Structure formats: C-alpha cells, structure tokens
Amino acid sequence: MFPALETHLKQTIPDPYEDFMYRHLQYYGYFKAQRGSLPNSATHQHIRKNNPQYLLHRSLGGKDDLIPDTLQKEKLLSWATWQNSYVHFLSFPLADSRMLSLPHLRSRQLLYDELDEVNPRLREPQELFSILSTKRPLPAPRWPIECEVIKENIHHIEWAPPQPEYFYQPRGNEKVPEIVGEKKGTVVYQLDSVPTEGSYFTSSRVGGKQGIIKELAVTLQGPEDNTLLFESRFESGNLQKAVRVDTYEYELTLRTDLYTNKHTQWFYFRVQNTRKDATYRFTIVNLLKPKSLYTVGMKPLLYSQMDANTRNIGWRREGNEIKYYKNNTDDGQQPFYCLTWTIQFPYDQDTCFFAHFYPYTYTDLQCYLLSVANNPIQSQFCKLQTLCRSLAGNTVYLLTITNPSQTPQEAAAKKAVVLSARVHPGESNGSWVMKGFLDFILSNSPDAQLLRDIFVFKVLPMLNPDGVIVGNYRCSLAGRDLNRHYKTILKESFPCIWYTRNMIKRLLEEREVLLYCDFHGHSRKNNIFLYGCNNNNRKYWLHERVFPLMLSKNAPDKFSFHSCNFKVQKCKEGTGRVVMWRMGILNSYTMESTFGGSTLGSKRDTHFTIEDLKSLGYHVCDTLLDFCDPDQTKFTQCLAELKELLRQEIHKKFHELGQDVDLEESWSDISLSDIESSTSGSDSSLSDGLPVHLANIADELTQKKKMFKKKKKKSLQTRKQRNEQYQKKNLMWKLTEDTSERAGFASTLQNHPAFFRNSENSSFLPMRSENPRLNEQENIKTGGDIDTTNLNRRDKDTSLDPSMATLILPKNKGRMQVLHLIYCI
C-alpha cells in the first residue's frame, strides 16, 4: 500500500520475533554474538512501573516480588524491548491501522486482543519453557500468598491390593456421635488465615506465604501423650480444624474451596503419633451433599508410611461403623452432613494419611511428564507444550500424540481426539483414568501404534492445577466451577478454559474432531458411565450413543450403559461437553468415574482400585478402534440394539403414564429429551455466576464485542443491491408525483368486496409529505422495502384477503410492479 514506507520500515525496524529470540537466548547465555544489549535498568524500571499489571498489583498493596516470577520478568523485558524498537514507528505520522496491517507487522508472534487491536506483547516461545528436563529441578507449584505450605515432600507409592476390597455392610446399629465442637473439646489443629467468600485471589509465589511456617499441631507433653498430630498444608490437603472431644475421638472440619464458602467433599490430611491397640473415631462435621456413596458401603482410604516402607503396601480401604448423616447443629445457615468412622492403626508412632480418594497431585503429573519428555522413543511421537499459565502462574500442559506422517496428505487426513481431566480438582479419579490412557497410547503395543497412525490426540491431563495444588474440590482460584464457564470471554480470569476452547476451535478448522471426552469423578453413583448430548439430526440419530455402548461391552464389569444420560439441560450449557458439541463435535462426553466401586459382573460390590481406573484408559483406546473399524458390523449391530432399547424405554414411559401408543410407524419421531430423565443425580453444581469483581469486566467486554460485531456486519453493497435501491427510490418519487390519482385508485379498491375483510373499518396509509425529499429520507430509513405486515399494523382491524392474489401481476412482470401495486393499495 505504501512501498516507500515499507522499504523505510524494513531498513529501520527489526523483525519483532527475531529480535525477541535474540535477546531471550542472550539472556540465558546461549548466544554470545555482539549485538546490542538488554535495556538498561532505568529503562526497564520505567517500563515496568508503567505496566498495567504492575500498577494493579501496587494498588492491591502487594510487594514487588510477589507476582513476577522468572518467566514474567522475561515478559516485561521483552515488552520493554518491543517498545524501544517501535518507538520510532509509533511516532511516525502514518502509524495507523493501515500500517499495522503490513505483512511484516501482522506477525503470528504479535498478540492481538478480542477486537483485533494491537497489544504490545509478544507471544510466549512455548518450545523454550514447556519442555521438562532432568538437568534442572521441576517447576515448583505456585500457591496463593495467603497459604502456608510445609517444606516436606509428600510421596505415595502405587499399589494394587491382592484381594478385592468389598463395600462396608451397614449393620444398622452404627453410632451417631453428638457434635460438641470446641466448646467442650480441645482444638488440636486449626488453620487461621484461609481466604473465604468475599475475598479473591490477588497473587501467588512458590512456597505460598512468606515467613516462618507456624507449628499448628499441639505440643506433646511427653512420650505418654497420645494426642494425634494433624497436618494438611501440603499439595491437595484441605483439613481446616481438628477438635479432640475424647481420648481417641476427633471432630474434623474441612476447609472450603478457596474464596468460597462451600464445596466440602474431598478430604486429604495426615496424622502422626498413632497408637496400635486403640480404636479411634473420626467425624467430619461440615460436608454439604445430602447423599453420598458412604451410605451404600464406600470406605475411606488409609495410607501407612511404615507399611509403605517395610511391606510396599500403599493406599487401602479401611474403616468400621461408617455412617453418613445430617448434622443436627442448626446455626441458621445451610445444612451440614457428617461422616463418621472408626479405625485401628497398624503401628505405634506411625505417620498415616486419610483421603476421600487416591490423591494425584500436580507434582505427580510433572514427574510423569518428565519421564515422557526424557524417554527417547516416546518423545518422538509425544510433543509436550504449554497451553497457558493458570491464574496462579502454574503451567497447564498440552500433549500432542501422533506418529510422524509420511506425506502432508496423510497428516491432513488424520482425525483428532481431545481428552482432558481434572477441571474439578477433587476428582482425582480422572487423573488415574488419564494415566492409564497415556500409559497405553505411549506404549509400543500394535494397537497403540495403529491409533497414533490414524489419530492426532490432544491431551490436557490437568486443566485446573491451581485447584489441585491447594486442595479444592470443585473450583479454581477464581472461586468458580470452571466446568460452567466454557463460554467465558474472561481470558485473564479463566485462562485454562479460554485457551482450551480456542485450541479446540482452531483444531476444528484444521481437521475433524471425532471424540471429545472430559474425565470426572462421581460421589453419588457407582460404576463408570458417560454423559453425552442428543443429536436432533435424523441422519445421525442415536450415533452419539454408539461409543458408550461399545465401551460398556469392552468393560462390562466397570462401565454401566444404563447409567449414561444424553439429555442437555439448560444448567449444563456452560459445560465442556455441551459447548464442544455445539461447536460441531458429535461425540462429546463427560466420563464419570465413581469414588466407590462396581455393582456389575465379577467386580460386584467391590471398590475400584488404581489399576481398575487405569484399565479404563486402555478400554477407551480399545473402543476407539472398534468405533473406527472399516468393517462397520459392530457399529451397525450397536445401532440396532440402541433402537430396540429405545423402543422398550418408550413403551415403559407410556405404560407409566397409563397410555397406549403404536410404535410400529412413528416411534422414531418421538423426542428423546421427552423420555430421558435429567442428570439431576450427577455431581453438578449450579453456576454461581461471576464473582463481583469480575462481573463489570465481563459486561464491558460483552458490550464492546457487540459494538464490534455491529460494525463488522456492515458491508459494502453489491451492484445489484445498489440498482434495486435506485429503482425503489425512483418508484417512490413517481408515487408522490400523482397523489390525487393514487387516492382515487385506492378509493376504488376500497369498494372492492374481495380486498378487505371488513371494509367499514378499513383505512388508508397515512398521507406522505408533499416534500419529495422528506419522503425519500423516510424510505431510506426503512431500507426501501415495503412490508405488508407493517401495513396491517397501522390498522389492527385491517387484513389482506387471499383473493387479493387476483390483483397481483404475474411473476414475470417483475417484483417492482408487484411492490408498486401493493403500495398503491
């Protein structure tokens, strides 16, 4: 557009990405050439103090070194470099939108905001910081600055019990202890500074709160003191308070999800100073769900450090006198529920852990990904990247798994599969299923190699690392359920979800996504099952149910097709499966794995182990091969079976209503949503809406996007549109020139018996102005079109009669003649 200007810019302005890479490599000592230097400290200080993020943080009263880590400091340096490099360009008189559209400035490395406006930041070089290496330690988890974190590394071994672990059989005489609280008991452990509802996340740092870590457990008075020592200030721990109400009896209060006042279901904590021969009772007093698998035989998990060290025994199901009941303490707030159980520890002076389910922490994931990155074979077909940074600055990892293609055509022909887990941090079931999937798909099994040949797998193993780290059950550090915000426009507040949705959106532009599945856990129903979406397109009728049915056949003792549900409820519109389905992924699912166990086949009435969940990851791969088998025999058989199952279900529903229906001809026309129950029995939570401090930001962004879309929709008229508008204008001029003739013609029609249904109440159009220019302006405002519905609105008692068709000229006379006649009428 400006050849001279382009030549000038090429001579004076360096390529932004090349300049940034040079400075990045030089900063880390990988590039020694003599080419300038990093910005001096004064420039850097000036740029940093004018950075909006720095100003916001200063307004919150935080310290300088709390938010920025090494990566963030690099961003600030690169931003300063960008500004210095472009100061000449920005001061140039022609620096407007035309210049920003120049090819060498519209680089993929420059970041643009929602409205396509330039944001002076460079895209992060993902390949440089996303690859894990054994040459340096793992990136330490970042915690909110309010959280105290102990320095010990907590590690548990994996172990599969040699014998089935059966459900607890309630006897009916289990004790229901009275809740006495700290008034009659002694507080032996309590977290003081825990952010709850009303506060919100501001900043994070490695190791959490600065300063000396307090000793929260009571001090033992001597070797005979048998008080238990509690601790939960480690990854995924969430015990808030422990009250000793008797020698061997304790009341426990769980910490709510940070920045909320609810979501207490997950628990994970440590006890020390145990006694072997005593029977202890633990009662959790502030659970929120009225129903739980503990009422039908689920047991808590126990881990003994001495058993792990001496006998290689890991987590196991333990507990007696298990009871789940309503807390009778009425404080005028929401009702609480209690879980109580008794237990005998295996050793004296042991260190033990209790958990709602097998923990799987952010550090566990990083260790696993590190082993994959350093495996010379797996790293050839598994590319490890960073999708984004979480709210606290933790890495959200993205794995791309596929075998290298021989030709571009072969690569383009591959379909995609998207799998994710841990959007709800307390549902560690999803991580174990994900681990089983990764173990298999990264193996040298012929089936795994075939899957990598025909698919591109996009895997997000931990979508909510912040929540996992702090021990939340359902929310992120935004204090909201991320699985209700997949439509979000708040990239900075919900980065994990925003980047996931946009990654899949870009993926859909490149290739077909055959399957999307998000791995979850379920605390009210046993077995494993899927939630999907009904397809109203009769071409693909019941197709979304084929994959779950196949999976139930491949894992008949774990997976229950009967528990699957495909109804899309309004309250689930913001979930991952519904949003991805509406984006065009037919097979879009939420996989629910129970916290309990199986009621099916050979595993009936037994708890699921880690190996059971990992095996399901293999079954997902096995079912994918069946689903995509070129021989469609299995697919056809499943469709036929589904139709028969649906026929039976419809008969059952109508029989319950006391009605008879003939399903021989039209039964397939019945809406599936009408006969399928809701997923009210799921672990779903209604969205609380946005936090107060984000609501205004969302409204502003929404209004801004609407204005932008309105401007964008306005396009130039084609030659045909301009000609039509010109003819309409001329027509209106002609009509206004002969008002008397028009009035006479209308008077004649008024007396025509077939035109108006009620001639007595009929009326004419309002008289137009004698000034032709005013008439033209009025016509332009309405777009030049004459709408008969608007004519009717001018007199509610007037309507057109079908016999009017005899007055309209044939189609070959042209649309303008018809409009002419109608308007004259």
mmCIF file of C-alpha atoms in Angstrom, residues 483-803:
data_model
loop_
_atom_site.group_PDB
_atom_site.id
_atom_site.type_symbol
_atom_site.label_atom_id
_atom_site.label_comp_id
_atom_site.label_asym_id
_atom_site.label_seq_id
_atom_site.Cartn_x
_atom_site.Cartn_y
_atom_site.Cartn_z
ATOM 1 C CA ASN A 483 -16.936 -26.580 34.056
ATOM 2 C CA ARG A 484 -19.707 -23.979 33.954
ATOM 3 C CA HIS A 485 -17.626 -21.326 32.173
ATOM 4 C CA TYR A 486 -16.618 -22.802 28.808
ATOM 5 C CA LYS A 487 -18.386 -19.860 27.147
ATOM 6 C CA THR A 488 -16.333 -17.328 29.076
ATOM 7 C CA ILE A 489 -14.861 -14.235 27.461
ATOM 8 C CA LEU A 490 -12.655 -13.523 30.512
ATOM 9 C CA LYS A 491 -9.352 -14.869 29.285
ATOM 10 C CA GLU A 492 -7.363 -13.457 32.199
ATOM 11 C CA SER A 493 -9.706 -14.851 34.889
ATOM 12 C CA PHE A 494 -10.411 -18.290 33.361
ATOM 13 C CA PRO A 495 -7.280 -18.871 31.237
ATOM 14 C CA CYS A 496 -7.361 -22.689 31.367
ATOM 15 C CA ILE A 497 -10.880 -22.841 29.916
ATOM 16 C CA TRP A 498 -10.486 -19.952 27.487
ATOM 17 C CA TYR A 499 -7.350 -21.413 25.910
ATOM 18 C CA THR A 500 -8.813 -24.938 25.829
ATOM 19 C CA ARG A 501 -11.898 -23.794 23.944
ATOM 20 C CA ASN A 502 -9.847 -21.780 21.461
ATOM 21 C CA MET A 503 -7.351 -24.602 20.952
ATOM 22 C CA ILE A 504 -10.239 -26.902 20.012
ATOM 23 C CA LYS A 505 -11.774 -24.207 17.827
ATOM 24 C CA ARG A 506 -8.532 -23.947 15.839
ATOM 25 C CA LEU A 507 -8.281 -27.727 15.717
ATOM 26 C CA LEU A 508 -11.767 -27.958 14.181
ATOM 27 C CA GLU A 509 -10.655 -25.593 11.428
ATOM 28 C CA GLU A 510 -7.812 -27.969 10.574
ATOM 29 C CA ARG A 511 -9.452 -31.394 10.858
ATOM 30 C CA GLU A 512 -12.485 -33.315 12.091
ATOM 31 C CA VAL A 513 -12.577 -33.963 15.832
ATOM 32 C CA LEU A 514 -14.032 -37.435 16.206
ATOM 33 C CA LEU A 515 -14.255 -37.517 20.000
ATOM 34 C CA TYR A 516 -14.103 -35.144 22.954
ATOM 35 C CA CYS A 517 -14.122 -36.588 26.471
ATOM 36 C CA ASP A 518 -13.567 -34.886 29.824
ATOM 37 C CA PHE A 519 -12.719 -37.240 32.731
ATOM 38 C CA HIS A 520 -14.553 -36.617 36.028
ATOM 39 C CA GLY A 521 -15.409 -38.322 39.322
ATOM 40 C CA HIS A 522 -18.832 -39.029 40.853
ATOM 41 C CA SER A 523 -19.669 -39.180 44.562
ATOM 42 C CA ARG A 524 -23.290 -40.411 44.434
ATOM 43 C CA LYS A 525 -23.430 -43.236 41.891
ATOM 44 C CA ASN A 526 -21.317 -46.371 41.500
ATOM 45 C CA ASN A 527 -19.707 -47.672 38.285
ATOM 46 C CA ILE A 528 -18.367 -45.660 35.345
ATOM 47 C CA PHE A 529 -20.629 -44.016 32.769
ATOM 48 C CA LEU A 530 -20.847 -41.187 30.239
ATOM 49 C CA TYR A 531 -22.958 -38.065 29.846
ATOM 50 C CA GLY A 532 -23.457 -37.090 26.215
ATOM 51 C CA CYS A 533 -25.722 -34.949 24.019
ATOM 52 C CA ASN A 534 -28.762 -35.900 21.903
ATOM 53 C CA ASN A 535 -28.451 -35.230 18.188
ATOM 54 C CA ASN A 536 -31.639 -33.981 16.518
ATOM 55 C CA ASN A 537 -30.305 -34.697 13.032
ATOM 56 C CA ARG A 538 -32.074 -37.892 11.891
ATOM 57 C CA LYS A 539 -29.110 -38.710 9.682
ATOM 58 C CA TYR A 540 -27.054 -39.297 12.829
ATOM 59 C CA TRP A 541 -29.900 -40.456 15.064
ATOM 60 C CA LEU A 542 -28.568 -42.408 18.075
ATOM 61 C CA HIS A 543 -24.986 -42.239 16.740
ATOM 62 C CA GLU A 544 -23.787 -40.410 19.874
ATOM 63 C CA ARG A 545 -24.805 -43.458 21.923
ATOM 64 C CA VAL A 546 -22.755 -45.981 19.974
ATOM 65 C CA PHE A 547 -19.394 -45.223 21.606
ATOM 66 C CA PRO A 548 -20.765 -45.559 25.192
ATOM 67 C CA LEU A 549 -22.491 -48.836 24.283
ATOM 68 C CA MET A 550 -19.286 -50.221 22.780
ATOM 69 C CA LEU A 551 -17.367 -49.149 25.895
ATOM 70 C CA SER A 552 -19.857 -50.990 28.103
ATOM 71 C CA LYS A 553 -19.246 -54.158 26.082
ATOM 72 C CA ASN A 554 -15.471 -53.822 26.383
ATOM 73 C CA ALA A 555 -15.576 -53.167 30.164
ATOM 74 C CA PRO A 556 -18.759 -54.953 31.299
ATOM 75 C CA ASP A 557 -17.710 -55.215 34.969
ATOM 76 C CA LYS A 558 -16.926 -51.479 35.303
ATOM 77 C CA PHE A 559 -18.926 -49.463 32.768
ATOM 78 C CA SER A 560 -22.712 -49.097 33.023
ATOM 79 C CA PHE A 561 -24.537 -48.038 29.852
ATOM 80 C CA HIS A 562 -27.781 -47.930 31.833
ATOM 81 C CA SER A 563 -26.333 -45.059 33.922
ATOM 82 C CA CYS A 564 -25.457 -42.991 30.830
ATOM 83 C CA ASN A 565 -27.528 -39.914 30.067
ATOM 84 C CA PHE A 566 -27.773 -37.780 26.934
ATOM 85 C CA LYS A 567 -30.140 -35.002 27.960
ATOM 86 C CA VAL A 568 -28.843 -31.452 27.564
ATOM 87 C CA GLN A 569 -30.148 -29.351 30.428
ATOM 88 C CA LYS A 570 -30.120 -25.574 30.428
ATOM 89 C CA CYS A 571 -27.948 -25.503 33.562
ATOM 90 C CA LYS A 572 -25.311 -27.541 31.690
ATOM 91 C CA GLU A 573 -24.967 -25.179 28.723
ATOM 92 C CA GLY A 574 -21.606 -23.942 30.004
ATOM 93 C CA THR A 575 -20.066 -27.393 30.446
ATOM 94 C CA GLY A 576 -17.271 -28.687 28.269
ATOM 95 C CA ARG A 577 -19.283 -31.467 26.638
ATOM 96 C CA VAL A 578 -22.198 -29.197 25.639
ATOM 97 C CA VAL A 579 -20.030 -26.334 24.364
ATOM 98 C CA MET A 580 -17.858 -28.710 22.306
ATOM 99 C CA TRP A 581 -20.985 -30.421 20.970
ATOM 100 C CA ARG A 582 -22.400 -27.109 19.862
ATOM 101 C CA MET A 583 -19.066 -26.337 18.207
ATOM 102 C CA GLY A 584 -19.606 -29.385 15.990
ATOM 103 C CA ILE A 585 -18.197 -32.427 17.828
ATOM 104 C CA LEU A 586 -20.876 -35.111 17.566
ATOM 105 C CA ASN A 587 -19.292 -37.472 20.093
ATOM 106 C CA SER A 588 -18.800 -35.122 23.037
ATOM 107 C CA TYR A 589 -18.838 -36.677 26.509
ATOM 108 C CA THR A 590 -18.223 -36.302 30.205
ATOM 109 C CA MET A 591 -16.883 -39.531 31.676
ATOM 110 C CA GLU A 592 -17.947 -40.048 35.289
ATOM 111 C CA SER A 593 -15.870 -42.483 37.357
ATOM 112 C CA THR A 594 -17.237 -43.334 40.762
ATOM 113 C CA PHE A 595 -15.396 -42.690 44.028
ATOM 114 C CA GLY A 596 -16.818 -46.025 45.166
ATOM 115 C CA GLY A 597 -16.773 -49.177 43.084
ATOM 116 C CA SER A 598 -18.686 -51.554 40.851
ATOM 117 C CA THR A 599 -22.104 -53.181 41.060
ATOM 118 C CA LEU A 600 -21.524 -55.183 37.871
ATOM 119 C CA GLY A 601 -20.248 -58.627 36.945
ATOM 120 C CA SER A 602 -17.209 -60.100 38.616
ATOM 121 C CA LYS A 603 -16.414 -56.859 40.464
ATOM 122 C CA ARG A 604 -19.826 -56.518 42.048
ATOM 123 C CA ASP A 605 -19.812 -54.826 45.498
ATOM 124 C CA THR A 606 -16.059 -54.094 45.406
ATOM 125 C CA HIS A 607 -14.163 -50.806 45.474
ATOM 126 C CA PHE A 608 -12.300 -49.613 42.423
ATOM 127 C CA THR A 609 -8.525 -49.642 42.747
ATOM 128 C CA ILE A 610 -5.979 -47.518 40.911
ATOM 129 C CA GLU A 611 -5.458 -50.383 38.465
ATOM 130 C CA ASP A 612 -9.197 -50.588 37.728
ATOM 131 C CA LEU A 613 -9.274 -46.920 36.765
ATOM 132 C CA LYS A 614 -6.091 -47.156 34.722
ATOM 133 C CA SER A 615 -7.529 -50.143 32.850
ATOM 134 C CA LEU A 616 -10.421 -47.945 31.754
ATOM 135 C CA GLY A 617 -7.901 -45.731 29.940
ATOM 136 C CA TYR A 618 -6.943 -48.799 27.917
ATOM 137 C CA HIS A 619 -10.606 -49.621 27.243
ATOM 138 C CA VAL A 620 -11.120 -46.128 25.817
ATOM 139 C CA CYS A 621 -8.379 -46.874 23.270
ATOM 140 C CA ASP A 622 -9.794 -50.311 22.520
ATOM 141 C CA THR A 623 -13.271 -48.840 21.963
ATOM 142 C CA LEU A 624 -11.845 -46.177 19.633
ATOM 143 C CA LEU A 625 -10.527 -48.939 17.372
ATOM 144 C CA ASP A 626 -13.920 -50.669 17.366
ATOM 145 C CA PHE A 627 -15.682 -47.385 16.712
ATOM 146 C CA CYS A 628 -13.484 -46.588 13.680
ATOM 147 C CA ASP A 629 -13.217 -50.117 12.300
ATOM 148 C CA PRO A 630 -13.609 -50.012 8.480
ATOM 149 C CA ASP A 631 -15.832 -53.069 8.912
ATOM 150 C CA GLN A 632 -18.958 -51.384 10.253
ATOM 151 C CA THR A 633 -20.552 -54.609 11.508
ATOM 152 C CA LYS A 634 -20.119 -53.708 15.189
ATOM 153 C CA PHE A 635 -21.361 -50.175 14.602
ATOM 154 C CA THR A 636 -24.480 -51.417 12.796
ATOM 155 C CA GLN A 637 -25.204 -54.007 15.465
ATOM 156 C CA CYS A 638 -24.917 -51.366 18.190
ATOM 157 C CA LEU A 639 -27.323 -49.049 16.332
ATOM 158 C CA ALA A 640 -29.877 -51.846 16.022
ATOM 159 C CA GLU A 641 -29.503 -52.658 19.705
ATOM 160 C CA LEU A 642 -29.917 -48.997 20.641
ATOM 161 C CA LYS A 643 -33.143 -48.723 18.649
ATOM 162 C CA GLU A 644 -34.557 -51.730 20.428
ATOM 163 C CA LEU A 645 -33.500 -50.384 23.835
ATOM 164 C CA LEU A 646 -35.130 -47.061 22.999
ATOM 165 C CA ARG A 647 -38.325 -48.762 21.866
ATOM 166 C CA GLN A 648 -38.500 -50.572 25.199
ATOM 167 C CA GLU A 649 -37.854 -47.354 27.092
ATOM 168 C CA ILE A 650 -40.662 -45.546 25.249
ATOM 169 C CA HIS A 651 -43.073 -48.400 25.970
ATOM 170 C CA LYS A 652 -42.089 -48.216 29.632
ATOM 171 C CA LYS A 653 -42.612 -44.453 29.834
ATOM 172 C CA PHE A 654 -46.040 -44.555 28.208
ATOM 173 C CA HIS A 655 -47.056 -47.501 30.369
ATOM 174 C CA GLU A 656 -46.139 -45.481 33.472
ATOM 175 C CA LEU A 657 -48.383 -42.679 32.171
ATOM 176 C CA GLY A 658 -51.226 -45.118 31.561
ATOM 177 C CA GLN A 659 -51.225 -44.542 27.794
ATOM 178 C CA ASP A 660 -51.054 -46.866 24.820
ATOM 179 C CA VAL A 661 -49.010 -45.983 21.767
ATOM 180 C CA ASP A 662 -48.392 -47.676 18.436
ATOM 181 C CA LEU A 663 -44.637 -47.669 17.821
ATOM 182 C CA GLU A 664 -44.679 -49.543 14.552
ATOM 183 C CA GLU A 665 -44.558 -46.499 12.295
ATOM 184 C CA SER A 666 -43.770 -43.215 14.036
ATOM 185 C CA TRP A 667 -41.943 -44.155 17.224
ATOM 186 C CA SER A 668 -38.663 -42.736 15.948
ATOM 187 C CA ASP A 669 -40.278 -39.278 15.728
ATOM 188 C CA ILE A 670 -40.665 -39.057 19.500
ATOM 189 C CA SER A 671 -38.224 -36.599 21.021
ATOM 190 C CA LEU A 672 -35.541 -38.338 23.041
ATOM 191 C CA SER A 673 -35.486 -35.437 25.508
ATOM 192 C CA ASP A 674 -39.109 -36.181 26.402
ATOM 193 C CA ILE A 675 -38.415 -39.707 27.542
ATOM 194 C CA GLU A 676 -34.989 -39.270 29.145
ATOM 195 C CA SER A 677 -34.605 -38.189 32.733
ATOM 196 C CA SER A 678 -32.332 -35.331 33.713
ATOM 197 C CA THR A 679 -28.863 -35.711 35.173
ATOM 198 C CA SER A 680 -30.017 -34.327 38.493
ATOM 199 C CA GLY A 681 -28.306 -37.227 40.209
ATOM 200 C CA SER A 682 -24.951 -36.060 38.956
ATOM 201 C CA ASP A 683 -22.397 -34.092 40.931
ATOM 202 C CA SER A 684 -23.349 -30.973 39.018
ATOM 203 C CA SER A 685 -23.420 -27.614 40.708
ATOM 204 C CA LEU A 686 -25.439 -24.668 39.536
ATOM 205 C CA SER A 687 -23.299 -21.794 38.378
ATOM 206 C CA ASP A 688 -22.965 -19.038 40.950
ATOM 207 C CA GLY A 689 -22.371 -16.504 38.232
ATOM 208 C CA LEU A 690 -19.232 -14.430 38.070
ATOM 209 C CA PRO A 691 -17.568 -13.086 41.208
ATOM 210 C CA VAL A 692 -18.466 -9.468 41.916
ATOM 211 C CA HIS A 693 -15.042 -8.144 40.984
ATOM 212 C CA LEU A 694 -15.301 -9.779 37.529
ATOM 213 C CA ALA A 695 -18.945 -9.056 36.674
ATOM 214 C CA ASN A 696 -18.330 -5.472 35.495
ATOM 215 C CA ILE A 697 -15.348 -6.544 33.406
ATOM 216 C CA ALA A 698 -17.459 -9.191 31.670
ATOM 217 C CA ASP A 699 -20.250 -6.704 30.957
ATOM 218 C CA GLU A 700 -17.820 -4.214 29.460
ATOM 219 C CA LEU A 701 -16.240 -6.867 27.245
ATOM 220 C CA THR A 702 -19.632 -8.100 26.110
ATOM 221 C CA GLN A 703 -20.782 -4.605 25.143
ATOM 222 C CA LYS A 704 -17.505 -3.945 23.381
ATOM 223 C CA LYS A 705 -17.788 -7.171 21.368
ATOM 224 C CA LYS A 706 -21.403 -6.379 20.411
ATOM 225 C CA MET A 707 -20.385 -2.954 19.128
ATOM 226 C CA PHE A 708 -17.513 -4.508 17.224
ATOM 227 C CA LYS A 709 -19.781 -7.138 15.645
ATOM 228 C CA LYS A 710 -22.293 -4.493 14.578
ATOM 229 C CA LYS A 711 -19.569 -2.541 12.844
ATOM 230 C CA LYS A 712 -18.178 -5.678 11.280
ATOM 231 C CA LYS A 713 -21.546 -6.827 9.878
ATOM 232 C CA LYS A 714 -21.953 -3.635 7.840
ATOM 233 C CA SER A 715 -20.578 -4.499 4.405
ATOM 234 C CA LEU A 716 -20.396 -2.728 1.060
ATOM 235 C CA GLN A 717 -23.434 -3.063 -1.194
ATOM 236 C CA THR A 718 -23.170 -5.062 -4.389
ATOM 237 C CA ARG A 719 -24.014 -3.576 -7.788
ATOM 238 C CA LYS A 720 -27.320 -5.488 -7.782
ATOM 239 C CA GLN A 721 -28.286 -4.097 -4.355
ATOM 240 C CA ARG A 722 -27.436 -0.547 -5.423
ATOM 241 C CA ASN A 723 -29.555 -0.909 -8.608
ATOM 242 C CA GLU A 724 -32.532 -2.232 -6.653
ATOM 243 C CA GLN A 725 -32.331 0.601 -4.170
ATOM 244 C CA TYR A 726 -32.123 3.130 -7.001
ATOM 245 C CA GLN A 727 -35.228 1.650 -8.653
ATOM 246 C CA LYS A 728 -37.119 1.731 -5.352
ATOM 247 C CA LYS A 729 -36.241 5.394 -4.845
ATOM 248 C CA ASN A 730 -37.455 6.254 -8.341
ATOM 249 C CA LEU A 731 -40.639 4.337 -7.642
ATOM 250 C CA MET A 732 -41.312 6.333 -4.509
ATOM 251 C CA TRP A 733 -40.741 9.591 -6.389
ATOM 252 C CA LYS A 734 -43.251 8.525 -9.014
ATOM 253 C CA LEU A 735 -45.807 7.617 -6.380
ATOM 254 C CA THR A 736 -45.611 11.026 -4.712
ATOM 255 C CA GLU A 737 -45.959 12.933 -8.003
ATOM 256 C CA ASP A 738 -49.523 11.808 -8.607
ATOM 257 C CA THR A 739 -51.195 11.839 -5.203
ATOM 258 C CA SER A 740 -54.694 12.503 -6.469
ATOM 259 C CA GLU A 741 -54.576 9.614 -8.952
ATOM 260 C CA ARG A 742 -53.297 7.285 -6.189
ATOM 261 C CA ALA A 743 -56.085 8.387 -3.823
ATOM 262 C CA GLY A 744 -58.705 7.756 -6.492
ATOM 263 C CA PHE A 745 -57.341 4.289 -7.270
ATOM 264 C CA ALA A 746 -57.294 3.444 -3.567
ATOM 265 C CA SER A 747 -60.875 4.668 -3.207
ATOM 266 C CA THR A 748 -61.927 2.322 -5.990
ATOM 267 C CA LEU A 749 -60.185 -0.621 -4.328
ATOM 268 C CA GLN A 750 -61.764 0.245 -1.005
ATOM 269 C CA ASN A 751 -65.134 -0.597 -2.505
ATOM 270 C CA HIS A 752 -63.843 -3.913 -3.912
ATOM 271 C CA PRO A 753 -65.559 -6.647 -1.835
ATOM 272 C CA ALA A 754 -62.687 -9.108 -2.066
ATOM 273 C CA PHE A 755 -59.880 -6.889 -0.823
ATOM 274 C CA PHE A 756 -60.707 -6.038 2.795
ATOM 275 C CA ARG A 757 -62.369 -8.471 5.156
ATOM 276 C CA ASN A 758 -64.006 -5.563 6.964
ATOM 277 C CA SER A 759 -64.482 -2.642 4.583
ATOM 278 C CA GLU A 760 -66.240 -0.461 7.164
ATOM 279 C CA ASN A 761 -63.185 -0.386 9.409
ATOM 280 C CA SER A 762 -60.579 -0.176 6.706
ATOM 281 C CA SER A 763 -58.309 2.848 6.455
ATOM 282 C CA PHE A 764 -55.625 4.159 4.173
ATOM 283 C CA LEU A 765 -51.969 4.619 4.762
ATOM 284 C CA PRO A 766 -51.033 7.898 6.425
ATOM 285 C CA MET A 767 -50.569 10.631 3.889
ATOM 286 C CA ARG A 768 -46.976 11.148 2.895
ATOM 287 C CA SER A 769 -45.363 14.589 2.947
ATOM 288 C CA GLU A 770 -45.706 16.766 -0.107
ATOM 289 C CA ASN A 771 -41.970 17.338 0.090
ATOM 290 C CA PRO A 772 -40.383 14.590 -2.053
ATOM 291 C CA ARG A 773 -37.066 14.861 -0.183
ATOM 292 C CA LEU A 774 -38.728 14.010 3.138
ATOM 293 C CA ASN A 775 -40.405 11.056 1.514
ATOM 294 C CA GLU A 776 -37.055 9.894 0.181
ATOM 295 C CA GLN A 777 -35.464 10.153 3.624
ATOM 296 C CA GLU A 778 -38.293 8.149 5.166
ATOM 297 C CA ASN A 779 -37.893 5.499 2.514
ATOM 298 C CA ILE A 780 -34.139 5.264 3.113
ATOM 299 C CA LYS A 781 -34.713 4.715 6.829
ATOM 300 C CA THR A 782 -36.894 1.687 6.083
ATOM 301 C CA GLY A 783 -34.419 0.345 3.575
ATOM 302 C CA GLY A 784 -36.725 0.995 0.636
ATOM 303 C CA ASP A 785 -38.735 -2.220 1.266
ATOM 304 C CA ILE A 786 -42.498 -2.257 1.737
ATOM 305 C CA ASP A 787 -43.581 -4.716 4.421
ATOM 306 C CA THR A 788 -47.229 -5.775 4.235
ATOM 307 C CA THR A 789 -47.124 -6.785 7.874
ATOM 308 C CA ASN A 790 -46.340 -3.185 8.740
ATOM 309 C CA LEU A 791 -49.347 -2.105 6.688
ATOM 310 C CA ASN A 792 -51.528 -4.355 8.768
ATOM 311 C CA ARG A 793 -50.086 -2.987 11.995
ATOM 312 C CA ARG A 794 -51.238 0.530 11.027
ATOM 313 C CA ASP A 795 -54.818 -0.631 11.484
ATOM 314 C CA LYS A 796 -55.362 -3.706 13.600
ATOM 315 C CA ASP A 797 -58.833 -4.200 12.087
ATOM 316 C CA THR A 798 -57.463 -4.401 8.545
ATOM 317 C CA SER A 799 -56.112 -7.580 6.965
ATOM 318 C CA LEU A 800 -55.451 -8.840 3.481
ATOM 319 C CA ASP A 801 -57.796 -11.358 1.907
ATOM 320 C CA PRO A 802 -56.409 -14.344 -0.070
ATOM 321 C CA SER A 803 -58.495 -13.276 -3.049
#
